[in-house]
Amino acid sequence: MSTARLRPENYYEARGFSVYYVANAVFNIVSNSGAYLRGIEDILGDMRVLTLMRPFHRYTNLHHFIREISVDIVTEEFDDIEQDHRFLREFLRIFSVPFSEEAVQDEESFWDFASESTRFHEALDELTDEVFHVLFGDVVFLQKFNRLCANYIEMSGFGDDLKTRRGTLRRVAIPVWARRAIFYRDKGECRACKRSLSCSDQAPG
C-alpha cells in the first residue's frame, strides 16, 4: 500500500454519489425484500446461512450483503449492450482503480480485468465499509436486516450445534469492540431512556 493511501484508523471518507446511491439501493432491497427475493436468496440462502450464524465477526453479515449488492450495481450496465458503462467508469475513477478502455468494453473483458486487479477488489472493500458506515446509523434498517437474516436462519436445516432447541441462535457474550461501536453510534446515550452512558457501561460485567 502506498503512503498516499494510508489513513488514520476509523477514518471515514465520503466519496459522493456512489456511496449514497449504493446505500439507498441496499436500504430498498432490505425494506422490500419480497420484490428482490431471488437475488437475496443467492446472497443469503442455502449453505450461506452458516455464515449468517457466525457470532460477532468484524466483517459482519451486513458487510457481506453490501459487498454482494455493490458488485451487482457497478456491473449491472453490462446487461444493456447499448450502455456506455458510465456508472462503472465513475466507480473506478472515484476509487482510483487504473483501467484501460478495453477492460470496460464488455462483461467478459471486464471480469478478466477484475480477476487480475487487486485495486478493484480493494475498492469494493472500501465502498462496502463506507456504505456500512451510512447504514449502521439507521437502527430501523438494522432491525429489518436482522429480521431478514433471522428468517433464513430459522428456515435452514444447518448449524444445529449453534442453535437452541427452539431453533434460535445461542446467546454469546458481546465483544468490547461491538459494545464500543454501538456506544459511539448512539452518542453515549441509552436509546430507550436517553440516559447518558459512559464507556465503562460498555465493558463486560
mmCIF file of C-alpha atoms in Angstrom:
data_model
loop_
_atom_site.group_PDB
_atom_site.id
_atom_site.type_symbol
_atom_site.label_atom_id
_atom_site.label_comp_id
_atom_site.label_asym_id
_atom_site.label_seq_id
_atom_site.Cartn_x
_atom_site.Cartn_y
_atom_site.Cartn_z
ATOM 1 C CA MET A 1 0.000 0.000 0.000
ATOM 2 C CA SER A 2 1.382 3.412 -0.925
ATOM 3 C CA THR A 3 1.881 6.139 1.658
ATOM 4 C CA ALA A 4 -0.725 8.267 -0.134
ATOM 5 C CA ARG A 5 -3.422 5.728 0.694
ATOM 6 C CA LEU A 6 -2.659 5.462 4.420
ATOM 7 C CA ARG A 7 -5.437 6.877 6.595
ATOM 8 C CA PRO A 8 -5.976 7.153 10.362
ATOM 9 C CA GLU A 9 -7.837 4.265 11.958
ATOM 10 C CA ASN A 10 -11.637 4.579 11.693
ATOM 11 C CA TYR A 11 -11.315 7.439 9.171
ATOM 12 C CA TYR A 12 -14.451 7.809 7.092
ATOM 13 C CA GLU A 13 -14.107 9.098 3.557
ATOM 14 C CA ALA A 14 -17.401 10.004 1.867
ATOM 15 C CA ARG A 15 -16.894 9.966 -1.882
ATOM 16 C CA GLY A 16 -20.163 11.367 -3.121
ATOM 17 C CA PHE A 17 -22.987 9.840 -5.088
ATOM 18 C CA SER A 18 -21.696 6.274 -5.386
ATOM 19 C CA VAL A 19 -21.690 5.658 -1.629
ATOM 20 C CA TYR A 20 -25.179 7.021 -1.045
ATOM 21 C CA TYR A 21 -26.552 5.512 -4.241
ATOM 22 C CA VAL A 22 -25.458 2.056 -3.108
ATOM 23 C CA ALA A 23 -26.641 2.690 0.461
ATOM 24 C CA ASN A 24 -30.075 3.655 -0.857
ATOM 25 C CA ALA A 25 -30.186 0.553 -3.059
ATOM 26 C CA VAL A 26 -29.314 -1.736 -0.136
ATOM 27 C CA PHE A 27 -31.908 0.020 2.032
ATOM 28 C CA ASN A 28 -34.619 -0.505 -0.590
ATOM 29 C CA ILE A 29 -33.721 -4.156 -1.161
ATOM 30 C CA VAL A 30 -33.919 -4.938 2.556
ATOM 31 C CA SER A 31 -37.063 -2.855 3.094
ATOM 32 C CA ASN A 32 -38.844 -4.504 0.138
ATOM 33 C CA SER A 33 -37.216 -7.916 0.290
ATOM 34 C CA GLY A 34 -40.168 -9.703 -1.317
ATOM 35 C CA ALA A 35 -39.552 -7.889 -4.599
ATOM 36 C CA TYR A 36 -35.901 -8.995 -4.648
ATOM 37 C CA LEU A 37 -36.319 -12.486 -3.217
ATOM 38 C CA ARG A 38 -34.386 -14.302 -5.934
ATOM 39 C CA GLY A 39 -31.346 -12.063 -5.636
ATOM 40 C CA ILE A 40 -31.418 -12.173 -1.844
ATOM 41 C CA GLU A 41 -31.631 -15.963 -1.958
ATOM 42 C CA ASP A 42 -28.387 -16.015 -3.955
ATOM 43 C CA ILE A 43 -26.667 -13.998 -1.207
ATOM 44 C CA LEU A 44 -28.161 -15.415 1.994
ATOM 45 C CA GLY A 45 -29.660 -18.780 1.068
ATOM 46 C CA ASP A 46 -28.510 -22.409 1.276
ATOM 47 C CA MET A 47 -25.120 -23.044 2.904
ATOM 48 C CA ARG A 48 -24.514 -19.288 3.166
ATOM 49 C CA VAL A 49 -26.772 -19.433 6.219
ATOM 50 C CA LEU A 50 -23.803 -20.847 8.142
ATOM 51 C CA THR A 51 -22.021 -17.550 7.519
ATOM 52 C CA LEU A 52 -25.019 -15.685 8.960
ATOM 53 C CA MET A 53 -24.687 -17.723 12.161
ATOM 54 C CA ARG A 54 -21.135 -16.580 12.936
ATOM 55 C CA PRO A 55 -21.120 -14.699 16.246
ATOM 56 C CA PHE A 56 -19.712 -11.161 16.123
ATOM 57 C CA HIS A 57 -17.227 -11.031 13.270
ATOM 58 C CA ARG A 58 -15.853 -7.606 12.417
ATOM 59 C CA TYR A 59 -16.677 -8.340 8.780
ATOM 60 C CA THR A 60 -20.367 -8.505 9.553
ATOM 61 C CA ASN A 61 -23.268 -10.084 7.712
ATOM 62 C CA LEU A 62 -24.202 -6.584 6.596
ATOM 63 C CA HIS A 63 -20.710 -6.046 5.141
ATOM 64 C CA HIS A 64 -21.092 -9.286 3.176
ATOM 65 C CA PHE A 65 -24.560 -8.292 1.941
ATOM 66 C CA ILE A 66 -23.457 -4.785 0.936
ATOM 67 C CA ARG A 67 -20.466 -6.105 -0.998
ATOM 68 C CA GLU A 68 -22.578 -8.540 -2.997
ATOM 69 C CA ILE A 69 -25.114 -5.828 -3.846
ATOM 70 C CA SER A 70 -22.291 -3.423 -4.731
ATOM 71 C CA VAL A 71 -20.820 -5.850 -7.259
ATOM 72 C CA ASP A 72 -24.232 -6.202 -8.900
ATOM 73 C CA ILE A 73 -24.719 -2.439 -9.035
ATOM 74 C CA VAL A 74 -21.347 -1.467 -10.502
ATOM 75 C CA THR A 75 -21.612 -4.170 -13.181
ATOM 76 C CA GLU A 76 -25.341 -4.070 -13.964
ATOM 77 C CA GLU A 77 -24.819 -1.879 -17.040
ATOM 78 C CA PHE A 78 -23.399 -4.905 -18.843
ATOM 79 C CA ASP A 79 -26.972 -6.192 -19.049
ATOM 80 C CA ASP A 80 -27.653 -3.477 -21.647
ATOM 81 C CA ILE A 81 -25.342 -3.680 -24.647
ATOM 82 C CA GLU A 82 -26.130 -0.060 -25.547
ATOM 83 C CA GLN A 83 -24.875 1.285 -22.221
ATOM 84 C CA ASP A 84 -21.503 3.033 -22.121
ATOM 85 C CA HIS A 85 -20.897 1.840 -18.544
ATOM 86 C CA ARG A 86 -20.806 5.331 -17.029
ATOM 87 C CA PHE A 87 -21.541 4.147 -13.518
ATOM 88 C CA LEU A 88 -18.763 1.561 -13.619
ATOM 89 C CA ARG A 89 -16.332 4.095 -15.060
ATOM 90 C CA GLU A 90 -17.246 6.582 -12.334
ATOM 91 C CA PHE A 91 -16.773 3.955 -9.628
ATOM 92 C CA LEU A 92 -13.336 3.074 -10.994
ATOM 93 C CA ARG A 93 -12.390 6.755 -11.252
ATOM 94 C CA ILE A 94 -13.602 7.761 -7.788
ATOM 95 C CA PHE A 95 -11.859 4.833 -6.140
ATOM 96 C CA SER A 96 -8.644 5.295 -8.166
ATOM 97 C CA VAL A 97 -8.739 1.942 -9.953
ATOM 98 C CA PRO A 98 -6.488 2.060 -13.056
ATOM 99 C CA PHE A 99 -8.207 0.565 -16.096
ATOM 100 C CA SER A 100 -7.977 0.539 -19.874
ATOM 101 C CA GLU A 101 -10.815 1.204 -22.297
ATOM 102 C CA GLU A 102 -10.625 -2.403 -23.408
ATOM 103 C CA ALA A 103 -11.384 -3.526 -19.848
ATOM 104 C CA VAL A 104 -14.841 -1.913 -19.867
ATOM 105 C CA GLN A 105 -15.924 -2.753 -23.405
ATOM 106 C CA ASP A 106 -17.847 -5.887 -22.473
ATOM 107 C CA GLU A 107 -18.558 -8.120 -19.488
ATOM 108 C CA GLU A 108 -16.048 -10.839 -20.332
ATOM 109 C CA SER A 109 -13.227 -8.324 -20.763
ATOM 110 C CA PHE A 110 -14.151 -6.626 -17.529
ATOM 111 C CA TRP A 111 -14.100 -9.794 -15.435
ATOM 112 C CA ASP A 112 -10.761 -10.753 -16.964
ATOM 113 C CA PHE A 113 -9.526 -7.350 -15.816
ATOM 114 C CA ALA A 114 -11.153 -7.676 -12.372
ATOM 115 C CA SER A 115 -9.604 -11.092 -11.760
ATOM 116 C CA GLU A 116 -6.140 -9.524 -12.055
ATOM 117 C CA SER A 117 -6.824 -6.135 -10.424
ATOM 118 C CA THR A 118 -6.082 -6.134 -6.700
ATOM 119 C CA ARG A 119 -7.060 -2.466 -6.570
ATOM 120 C CA PHE A 120 -10.570 -3.230 -7.887
ATOM 121 C CA HIS A 121 -11.237 -5.611 -5.002
ATOM 122 C CA GLU A 122 -9.731 -3.167 -2.508
ATOM 123 C CA ALA A 123 -12.069 -0.514 -3.911
ATOM 124 C CA LEU A 124 -15.078 -2.788 -3.400
ATOM 125 C CA ASP A 125 -13.991 -3.324 0.203
ATOM 126 C CA GLU A 126 -13.678 0.446 0.711
ATOM 127 C CA LEU A 127 -17.090 1.073 -0.832
ATOM 128 C CA THR A 128 -18.548 -1.642 1.403
ATOM 129 C CA ASP A 129 -17.059 -0.043 4.528
ATOM 130 C CA GLU A 130 -18.383 3.381 3.595
ATOM 131 C CA VAL A 131 -21.894 2.133 2.813
ATOM 132 C CA PHE A 132 -21.828 0.223 6.106
ATOM 133 C CA HIS A 133 -20.936 3.479 7.879
ATOM 134 C CA VAL A 134 -24.028 5.133 6.384
ATOM 135 C CA LEU A 135 -26.431 2.282 7.183
ATOM 136 C CA PHE A 136 -25.078 1.463 10.657
ATOM 137 C CA GLY A 137 -26.627 4.667 11.969
ATOM 138 C CA ASP A 138 -30.137 3.615 10.893
ATOM 139 C CA VAL A 139 -31.404 1.365 13.680
ATOM 140 C CA VAL A 140 -34.740 0.692 11.959
ATOM 141 C CA PHE A 141 -32.893 -0.537 8.875
ATOM 142 C CA LEU A 142 -30.655 -2.741 11.037
ATOM 143 C CA GLN A 143 -33.733 -4.296 12.638
ATOM 144 C CA LYS A 144 -35.143 -5.097 9.191
ATOM 145 C CA PHE A 145 -31.860 -6.621 8.061
ATOM 146 C CA ASN A 146 -31.605 -8.649 11.263
ATOM 147 C CA ARG A 147 -35.124 -9.972 10.704
ATOM 148 C CA LEU A 148 -34.260 -10.886 7.118
ATOM 149 C CA CYS A 149 -31.207 -12.853 8.259
ATOM 150 C CA ALA A 150 -33.148 -14.440 11.125
ATOM 151 C CA ASN A 151 -35.780 -15.719 8.701
ATOM 152 C CA TYR A 152 -33.137 -17.518 6.650
ATOM 153 C CA ILE A 153 -31.562 -18.978 9.792
ATOM 154 C CA GLU A 154 -34.905 -20.201 11.135
ATOM 155 C CA MET A 155 -35.831 -21.848 7.823
ATOM 156 C CA SER A 156 -32.472 -23.534 7.294
ATOM 157 C CA GLY A 157 -31.574 -27.067 8.265
ATOM 158 C CA PHE A 158 -27.979 -26.128 9.001
ATOM 159 C CA GLY A 159 -25.985 -25.251 12.112
ATOM 160 C CA ASP A 160 -27.955 -27.180 14.718
ATOM 161 C CA ASP A 161 -24.954 -27.047 17.054
ATOM 162 C CA LEU A 162 -25.255 -23.229 17.046
ATOM 163 C CA LYS A 163 -28.989 -23.198 17.842
ATOM 164 C CA THR A 164 -31.146 -23.714 20.907
ATOM 165 C CA ARG A 165 -33.874 -26.339 20.959
ATOM 166 C CA ARG A 166 -36.307 -23.620 19.862
ATOM 167 C CA GLY A 167 -34.267 -23.042 16.707
ATOM 168 C CA THR A 168 -32.868 -19.647 17.683
ATOM 169 C CA LEU A 169 -29.160 -18.879 17.867
ATOM 170 C CA ARG A 170 -27.414 -19.471 21.169
ATOM 171 C CA ARG A 171 -26.504 -16.305 23.042
ATOM 172 C CA VAL A 172 -22.847 -15.332 23.170
ATOM 173 C CA ALA A 173 -21.000 -12.573 25.023
ATOM 174 C CA ILE A 174 -20.906 -9.268 23.147
ATOM 175 C CA PRO A 175 -17.248 -8.334 22.484
ATOM 176 C CA VAL A 176 -15.921 -4.992 23.681
ATOM 177 C CA TRP A 177 -15.334 -3.675 20.132
ATOM 178 C CA ALA A 178 -19.025 -4.215 19.288
ATOM 179 C CA ARG A 179 -20.159 -2.508 22.500
ATOM 180 C CA ARG A 180 -17.949 0.476 21.737
ATOM 181 C CA ALA A 181 -19.224 0.751 18.170
ATOM 182 C CA ILE A 182 -22.813 0.918 19.430
ATOM 183 C CA PHE A 183 -21.843 3.379 22.193
ATOM 184 C CA TYR A 184 -20.321 5.845 19.738
ATOM 185 C CA ARG A 185 -23.088 5.346 17.182
ATOM 186 C CA ASP A 186 -25.675 6.285 19.809
ATOM 187 C CA LYS A 187 -23.563 9.229 21.017
ATOM 188 C CA GLY A 188 -23.248 7.807 24.512
ATOM 189 C CA GLU A 189 -26.989 7.667 25.202
ATOM 190 C CA CYS A 190 -29.349 4.828 26.026
ATOM 191 C CA ARG A 191 -31.787 4.642 23.105
ATOM 192 C CA ALA A 192 -34.632 3.559 25.377
ATOM 193 C CA CYS A 193 -34.420 6.188 28.138
ATOM 194 C CA LYS A 194 -31.868 8.699 26.754
ATOM 195 C CA ARG A 195 -29.761 8.293 29.894
ATOM 196 C CA SER A 196 -26.172 9.373 29.386
ATOM 197 C CA LEU A 197 -23.805 6.411 29.448
ATOM 198 C CA SER A 198 -20.055 6.133 29.851
ATOM 199 C CA CYS A 199 -17.578 3.861 28.128
ATOM 200 C CA SER A 200 -17.330 1.874 31.364
ATOM 201 C CA ASP A 201 -21.011 0.961 30.953
ATOM 202 C CA GLN A 202 -19.989 -0.868 27.800
ATOM 203 C CA ALA A 203 -17.411 -3.070 29.499
ATOM 204 C CA PRO A 204 -18.354 -6.653 30.274
ATOM 205 C CA GLY A 205 -19.690 -7.159 33.757
#
